[in-house]
Short mmCIF file of C-alpha atoms in Angstrom, two decimals:
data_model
loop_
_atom_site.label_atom_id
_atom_site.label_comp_id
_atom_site.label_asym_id
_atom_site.label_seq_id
_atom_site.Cartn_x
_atom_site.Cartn_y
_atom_site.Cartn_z
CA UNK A 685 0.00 0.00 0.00
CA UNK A 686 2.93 2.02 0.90
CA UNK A 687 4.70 1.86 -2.21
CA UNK A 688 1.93 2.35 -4.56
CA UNK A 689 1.32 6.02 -2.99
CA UNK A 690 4.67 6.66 -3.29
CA UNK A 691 4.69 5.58 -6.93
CA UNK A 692 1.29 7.64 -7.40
CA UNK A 693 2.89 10.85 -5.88
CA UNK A 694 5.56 11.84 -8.31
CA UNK A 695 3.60 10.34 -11.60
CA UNK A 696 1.11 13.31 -10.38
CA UNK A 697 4.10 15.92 -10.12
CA UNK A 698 5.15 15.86 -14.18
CA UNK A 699 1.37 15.70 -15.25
CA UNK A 700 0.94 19.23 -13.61
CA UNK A 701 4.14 20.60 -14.50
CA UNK A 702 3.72 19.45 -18.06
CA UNK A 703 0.31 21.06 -17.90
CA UNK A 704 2.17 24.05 -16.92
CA UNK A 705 4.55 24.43 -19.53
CA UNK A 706 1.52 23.54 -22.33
CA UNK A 707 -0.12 26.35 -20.82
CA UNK A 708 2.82 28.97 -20.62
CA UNK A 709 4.02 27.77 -24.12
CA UNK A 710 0.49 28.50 -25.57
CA UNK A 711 0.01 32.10 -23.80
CA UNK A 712 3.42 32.98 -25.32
CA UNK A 713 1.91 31.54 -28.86
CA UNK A 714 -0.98 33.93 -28.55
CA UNK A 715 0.72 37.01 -27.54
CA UNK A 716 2.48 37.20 -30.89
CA UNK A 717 -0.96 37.09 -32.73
CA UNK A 718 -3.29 39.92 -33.09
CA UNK A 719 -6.80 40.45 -31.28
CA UNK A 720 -8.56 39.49 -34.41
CA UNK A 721 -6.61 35.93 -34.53
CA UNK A 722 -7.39 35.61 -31.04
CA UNK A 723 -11.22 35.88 -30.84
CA UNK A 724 -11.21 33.74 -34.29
CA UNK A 725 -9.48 30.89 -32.78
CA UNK A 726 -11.47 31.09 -29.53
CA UNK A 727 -15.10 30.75 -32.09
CA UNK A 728 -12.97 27.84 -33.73
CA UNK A 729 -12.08 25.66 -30.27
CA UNK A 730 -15.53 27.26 -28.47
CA UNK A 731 -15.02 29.19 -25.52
CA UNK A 732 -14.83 26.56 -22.73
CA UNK A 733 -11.97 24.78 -24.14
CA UNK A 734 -10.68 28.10 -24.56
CA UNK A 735 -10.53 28.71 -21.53
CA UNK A 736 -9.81 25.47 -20.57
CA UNK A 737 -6.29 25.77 -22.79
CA UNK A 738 -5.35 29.09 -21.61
CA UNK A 739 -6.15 29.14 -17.83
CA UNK A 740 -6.24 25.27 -16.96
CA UNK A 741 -8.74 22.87 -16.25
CA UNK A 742 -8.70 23.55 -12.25
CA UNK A 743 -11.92 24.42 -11.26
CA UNK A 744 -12.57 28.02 -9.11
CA UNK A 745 -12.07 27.83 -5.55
CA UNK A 746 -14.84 27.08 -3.01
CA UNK A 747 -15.14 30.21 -1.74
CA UNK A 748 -16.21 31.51 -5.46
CA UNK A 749 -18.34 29.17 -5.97
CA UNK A 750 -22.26 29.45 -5.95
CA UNK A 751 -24.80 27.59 -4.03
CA UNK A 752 -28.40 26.61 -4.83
CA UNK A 753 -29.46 29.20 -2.04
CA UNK A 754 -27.01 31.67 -4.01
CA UNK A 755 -28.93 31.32 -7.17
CA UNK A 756 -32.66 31.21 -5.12
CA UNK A 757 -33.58 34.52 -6.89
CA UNK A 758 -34.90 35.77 -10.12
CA UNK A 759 -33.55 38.30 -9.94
CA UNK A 760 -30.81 40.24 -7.76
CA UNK A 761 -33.24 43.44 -6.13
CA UNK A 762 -35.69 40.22 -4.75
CA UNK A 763 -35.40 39.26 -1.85
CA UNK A 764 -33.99 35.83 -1.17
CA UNK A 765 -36.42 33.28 -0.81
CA UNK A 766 -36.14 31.39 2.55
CA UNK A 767 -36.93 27.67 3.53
CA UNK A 768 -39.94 27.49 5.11
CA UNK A 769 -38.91 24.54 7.16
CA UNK A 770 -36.95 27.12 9.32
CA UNK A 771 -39.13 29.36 11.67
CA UNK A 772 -39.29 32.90 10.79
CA UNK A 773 -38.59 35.24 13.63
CA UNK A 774 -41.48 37.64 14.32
CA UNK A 775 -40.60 41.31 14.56
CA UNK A 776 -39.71 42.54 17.88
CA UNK A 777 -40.22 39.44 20.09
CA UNK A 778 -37.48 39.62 22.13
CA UNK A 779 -38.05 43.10 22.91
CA UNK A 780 -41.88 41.96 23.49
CA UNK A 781 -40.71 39.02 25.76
CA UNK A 782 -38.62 41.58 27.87
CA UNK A 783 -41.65 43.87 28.55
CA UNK A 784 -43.68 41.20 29.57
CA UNK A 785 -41.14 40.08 31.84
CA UNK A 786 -40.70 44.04 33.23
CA UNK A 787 -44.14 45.40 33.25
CA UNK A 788 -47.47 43.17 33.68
CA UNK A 789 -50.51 45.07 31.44
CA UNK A 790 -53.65 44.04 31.79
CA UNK A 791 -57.32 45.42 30.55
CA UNK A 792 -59.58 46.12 33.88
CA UNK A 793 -62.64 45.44 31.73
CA UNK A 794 -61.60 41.32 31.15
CA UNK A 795 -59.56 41.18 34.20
CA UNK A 796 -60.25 38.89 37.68
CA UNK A 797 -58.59 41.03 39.66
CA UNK A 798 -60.79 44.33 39.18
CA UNK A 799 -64.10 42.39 40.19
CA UNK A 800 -67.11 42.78 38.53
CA UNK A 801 -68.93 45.50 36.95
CA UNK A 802 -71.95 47.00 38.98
CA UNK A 803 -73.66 49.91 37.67
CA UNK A 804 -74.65 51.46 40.52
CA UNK A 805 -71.44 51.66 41.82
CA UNK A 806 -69.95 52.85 38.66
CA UNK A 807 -73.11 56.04 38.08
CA UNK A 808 -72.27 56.60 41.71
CA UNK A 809 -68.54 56.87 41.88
CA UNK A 810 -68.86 58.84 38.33
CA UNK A 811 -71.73 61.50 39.62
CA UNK A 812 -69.24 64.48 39.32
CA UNK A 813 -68.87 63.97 35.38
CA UNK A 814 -72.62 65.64 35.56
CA UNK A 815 -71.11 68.68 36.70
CA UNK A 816 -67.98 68.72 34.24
CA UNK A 817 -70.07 68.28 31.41
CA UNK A 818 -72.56 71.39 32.82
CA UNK A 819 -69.22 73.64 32.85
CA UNK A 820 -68.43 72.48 29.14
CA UNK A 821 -72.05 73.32 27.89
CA UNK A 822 -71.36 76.92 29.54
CA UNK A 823 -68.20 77.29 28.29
CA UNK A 824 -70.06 76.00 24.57
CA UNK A 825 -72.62 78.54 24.93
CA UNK A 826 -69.91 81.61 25.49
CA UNK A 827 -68.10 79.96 22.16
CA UNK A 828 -70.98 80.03 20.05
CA UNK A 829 -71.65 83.47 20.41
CA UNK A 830 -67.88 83.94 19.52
CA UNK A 831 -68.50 81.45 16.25
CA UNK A 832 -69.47 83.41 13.21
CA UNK A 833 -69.04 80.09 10.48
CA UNK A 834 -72.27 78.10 10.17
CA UNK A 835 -70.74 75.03 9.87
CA UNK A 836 -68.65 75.58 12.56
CA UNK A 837 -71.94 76.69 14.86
CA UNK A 838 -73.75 73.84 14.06
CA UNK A 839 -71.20 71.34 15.48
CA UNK A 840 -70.91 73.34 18.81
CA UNK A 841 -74.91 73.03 18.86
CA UNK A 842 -74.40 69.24 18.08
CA UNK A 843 -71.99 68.51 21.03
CA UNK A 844 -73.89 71.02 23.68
CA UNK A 845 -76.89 68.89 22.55
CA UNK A 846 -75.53 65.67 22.72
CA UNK A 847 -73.67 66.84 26.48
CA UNK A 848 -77.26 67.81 27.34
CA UNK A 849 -78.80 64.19 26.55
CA UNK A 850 -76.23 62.92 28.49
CA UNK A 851 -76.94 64.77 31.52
CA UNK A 852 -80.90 63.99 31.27
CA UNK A 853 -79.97 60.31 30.64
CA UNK A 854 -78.14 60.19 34.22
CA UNK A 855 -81.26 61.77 35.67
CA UNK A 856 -83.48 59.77 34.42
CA UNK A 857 -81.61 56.79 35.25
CA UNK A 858 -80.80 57.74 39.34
CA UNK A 859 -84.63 58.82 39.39
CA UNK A 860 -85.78 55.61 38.17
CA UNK A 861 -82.80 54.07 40.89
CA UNK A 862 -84.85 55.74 44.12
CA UNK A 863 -88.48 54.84 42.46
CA UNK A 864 -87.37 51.00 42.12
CA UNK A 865 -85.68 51.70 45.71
CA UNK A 866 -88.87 52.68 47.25
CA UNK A 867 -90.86 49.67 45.66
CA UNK A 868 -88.54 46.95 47.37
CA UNK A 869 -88.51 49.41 50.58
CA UNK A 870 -92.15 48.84 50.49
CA UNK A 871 -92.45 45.59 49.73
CA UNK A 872 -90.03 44.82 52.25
CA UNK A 873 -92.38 46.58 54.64
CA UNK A 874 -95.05 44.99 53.95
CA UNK A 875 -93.09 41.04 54.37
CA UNK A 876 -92.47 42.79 57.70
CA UNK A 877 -95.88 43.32 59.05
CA UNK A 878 -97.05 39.82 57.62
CA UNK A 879 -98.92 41.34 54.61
CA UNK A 880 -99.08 40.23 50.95
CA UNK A 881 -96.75 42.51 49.46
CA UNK A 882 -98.48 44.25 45.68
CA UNK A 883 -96.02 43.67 42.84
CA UNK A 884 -95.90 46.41 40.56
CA UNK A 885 -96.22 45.34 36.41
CA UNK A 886 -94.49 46.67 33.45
CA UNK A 887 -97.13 48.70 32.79
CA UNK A 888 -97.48 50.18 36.38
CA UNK A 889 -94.45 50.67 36.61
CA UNK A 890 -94.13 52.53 33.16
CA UNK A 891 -97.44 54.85 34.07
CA UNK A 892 -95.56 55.87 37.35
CA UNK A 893 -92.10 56.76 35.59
CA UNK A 894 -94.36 58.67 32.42
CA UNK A 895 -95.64 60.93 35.87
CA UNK A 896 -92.78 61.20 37.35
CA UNK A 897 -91.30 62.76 34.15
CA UNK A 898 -94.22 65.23 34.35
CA UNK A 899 -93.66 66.49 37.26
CA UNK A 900 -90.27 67.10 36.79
CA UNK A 901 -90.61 68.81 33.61
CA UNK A 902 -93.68 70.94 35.31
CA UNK A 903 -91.19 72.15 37.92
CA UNK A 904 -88.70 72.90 35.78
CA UNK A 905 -90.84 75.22 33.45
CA UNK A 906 -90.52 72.88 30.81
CA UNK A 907 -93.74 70.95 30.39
CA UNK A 908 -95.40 73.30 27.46
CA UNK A 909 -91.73 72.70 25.08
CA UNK A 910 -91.93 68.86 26.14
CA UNK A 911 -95.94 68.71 25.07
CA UNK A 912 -95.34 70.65 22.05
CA UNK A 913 -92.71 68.45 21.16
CA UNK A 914 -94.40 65.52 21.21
CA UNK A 915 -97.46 66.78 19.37
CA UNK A 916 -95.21 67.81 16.21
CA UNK A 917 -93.71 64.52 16.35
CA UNK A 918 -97.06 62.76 16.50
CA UNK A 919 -98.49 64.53 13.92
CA UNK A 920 -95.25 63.53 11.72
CA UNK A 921 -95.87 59.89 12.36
CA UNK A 922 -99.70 60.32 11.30
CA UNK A 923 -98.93 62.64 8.19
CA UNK A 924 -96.39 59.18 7.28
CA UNK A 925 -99.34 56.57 8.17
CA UNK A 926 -101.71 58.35 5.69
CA UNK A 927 -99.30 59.03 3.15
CA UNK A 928 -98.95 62.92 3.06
CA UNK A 929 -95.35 62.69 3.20
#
């Protein structure tokens, strides 16, 4: 085994300086012949063996050489096209895992921890609102008499009227609070003494709330604009049932 490696080893040594000397004897050959000569000979022999004759047969290093993930992509301003056997990374996870790891957020609204929603609680804790939104409809009113664009007027009108609503809404809602207050108070009263306590219907209930509003509105001077209203709006609904309109 020993001896036929050694043998092997210097046949190797002529071939390659032989191919040498070919190769140095046939770039001498063409630098005595003109540039015409020169591209004529290499359409004769074909440019690979061309090239094979003048620069050798080795083949370009490994470093120079170009992969199938080199040549991935139609065309060089593309961007490479990746396996999708490997995971992409998504953008900004790491930084996303750190802030989790820093700072806990949460939403109150779909969280455990910040118990459950009670309304009555909530109108009750929020009551002062009322009052903020009374300053803004003041400080409205003082703008709109500022305002001389129409356009502009009517969206200060929209917002002091839709502050307004707001306002009424509350009202409405912690007056209809104390009436349903007073119902259980009574029927409470009435388990108390040993008596069959009377439950109010929908519609009692509804008849009481419709006078309630009345008398509110009557002691706030504004029964007359609240029964006109109504009639033009009835009258708009039967002018649409006929067919008028």
């Amino acid at each position: 085994m020993d001896t036929s490696s050694s043998e092997s080893a210097p046949d190797s040594e002529p071939e390659a300086v032989s191919e040498d000397e070919s190769q140095s004897a046939i770039r001498e050959d063409l630098k005595g012949m003109s540039f015409e000569e020169i591209m004529q000979l290499k359409e004769q022999l074909g440019a690979k063996v061309y090239k094979e004759a003048v620069l050798g047969s080795k083949s370009a290093p490994a470093k120079q050489r170009k992969t199938k993930t080199d040549l991935k992509r139609l065309n060089k301003n593309r961007p490479r096209e990746m396996s999708s056997r490997k995971q992409v990374p998504f953008l900004g996870a790491e930084q996303r895992v750190e802030r989790k790891k820093d700072v806990e957020l949460r939403d109150p609204r779909f969280d455990e921890k910040s118990g459950d929603y009670n309304i009555e609680t909530f109108k009750k804790n929020y009551k002062f609102v009322a009052k903020i939104r009374d300053k803004e409809v003041g400080q409205l009113k003082k703008q709109l008499d500022d305002v001389g664009d129409a356009e502009e007027k009517q969206k200060i009108k929209h917002t002091m009227q839709r502050l307004i609503n707001k306002n009424v809404e509350d009202k409405r809602w912690h007056l209809k609070q104390r009436s349903l207050k007073k119902e259980r108070d009574t029927i409470q009263k009435s388990h108390n003494a040993g008596q069959q306590p009377h439950y109010l219907t929908k519609k009692e209930r509804r008849a009481k709330e419709l006078v309630a509003q009345f008398e509110l509105l009557k002691s706030t001077g504004k029964l007359n604009k609240h029964l006109e209203k109504r009639r033009k709006k009835n009258a708009a609904k039967d002018r649409k049932r006929i067919g008028l309109d």
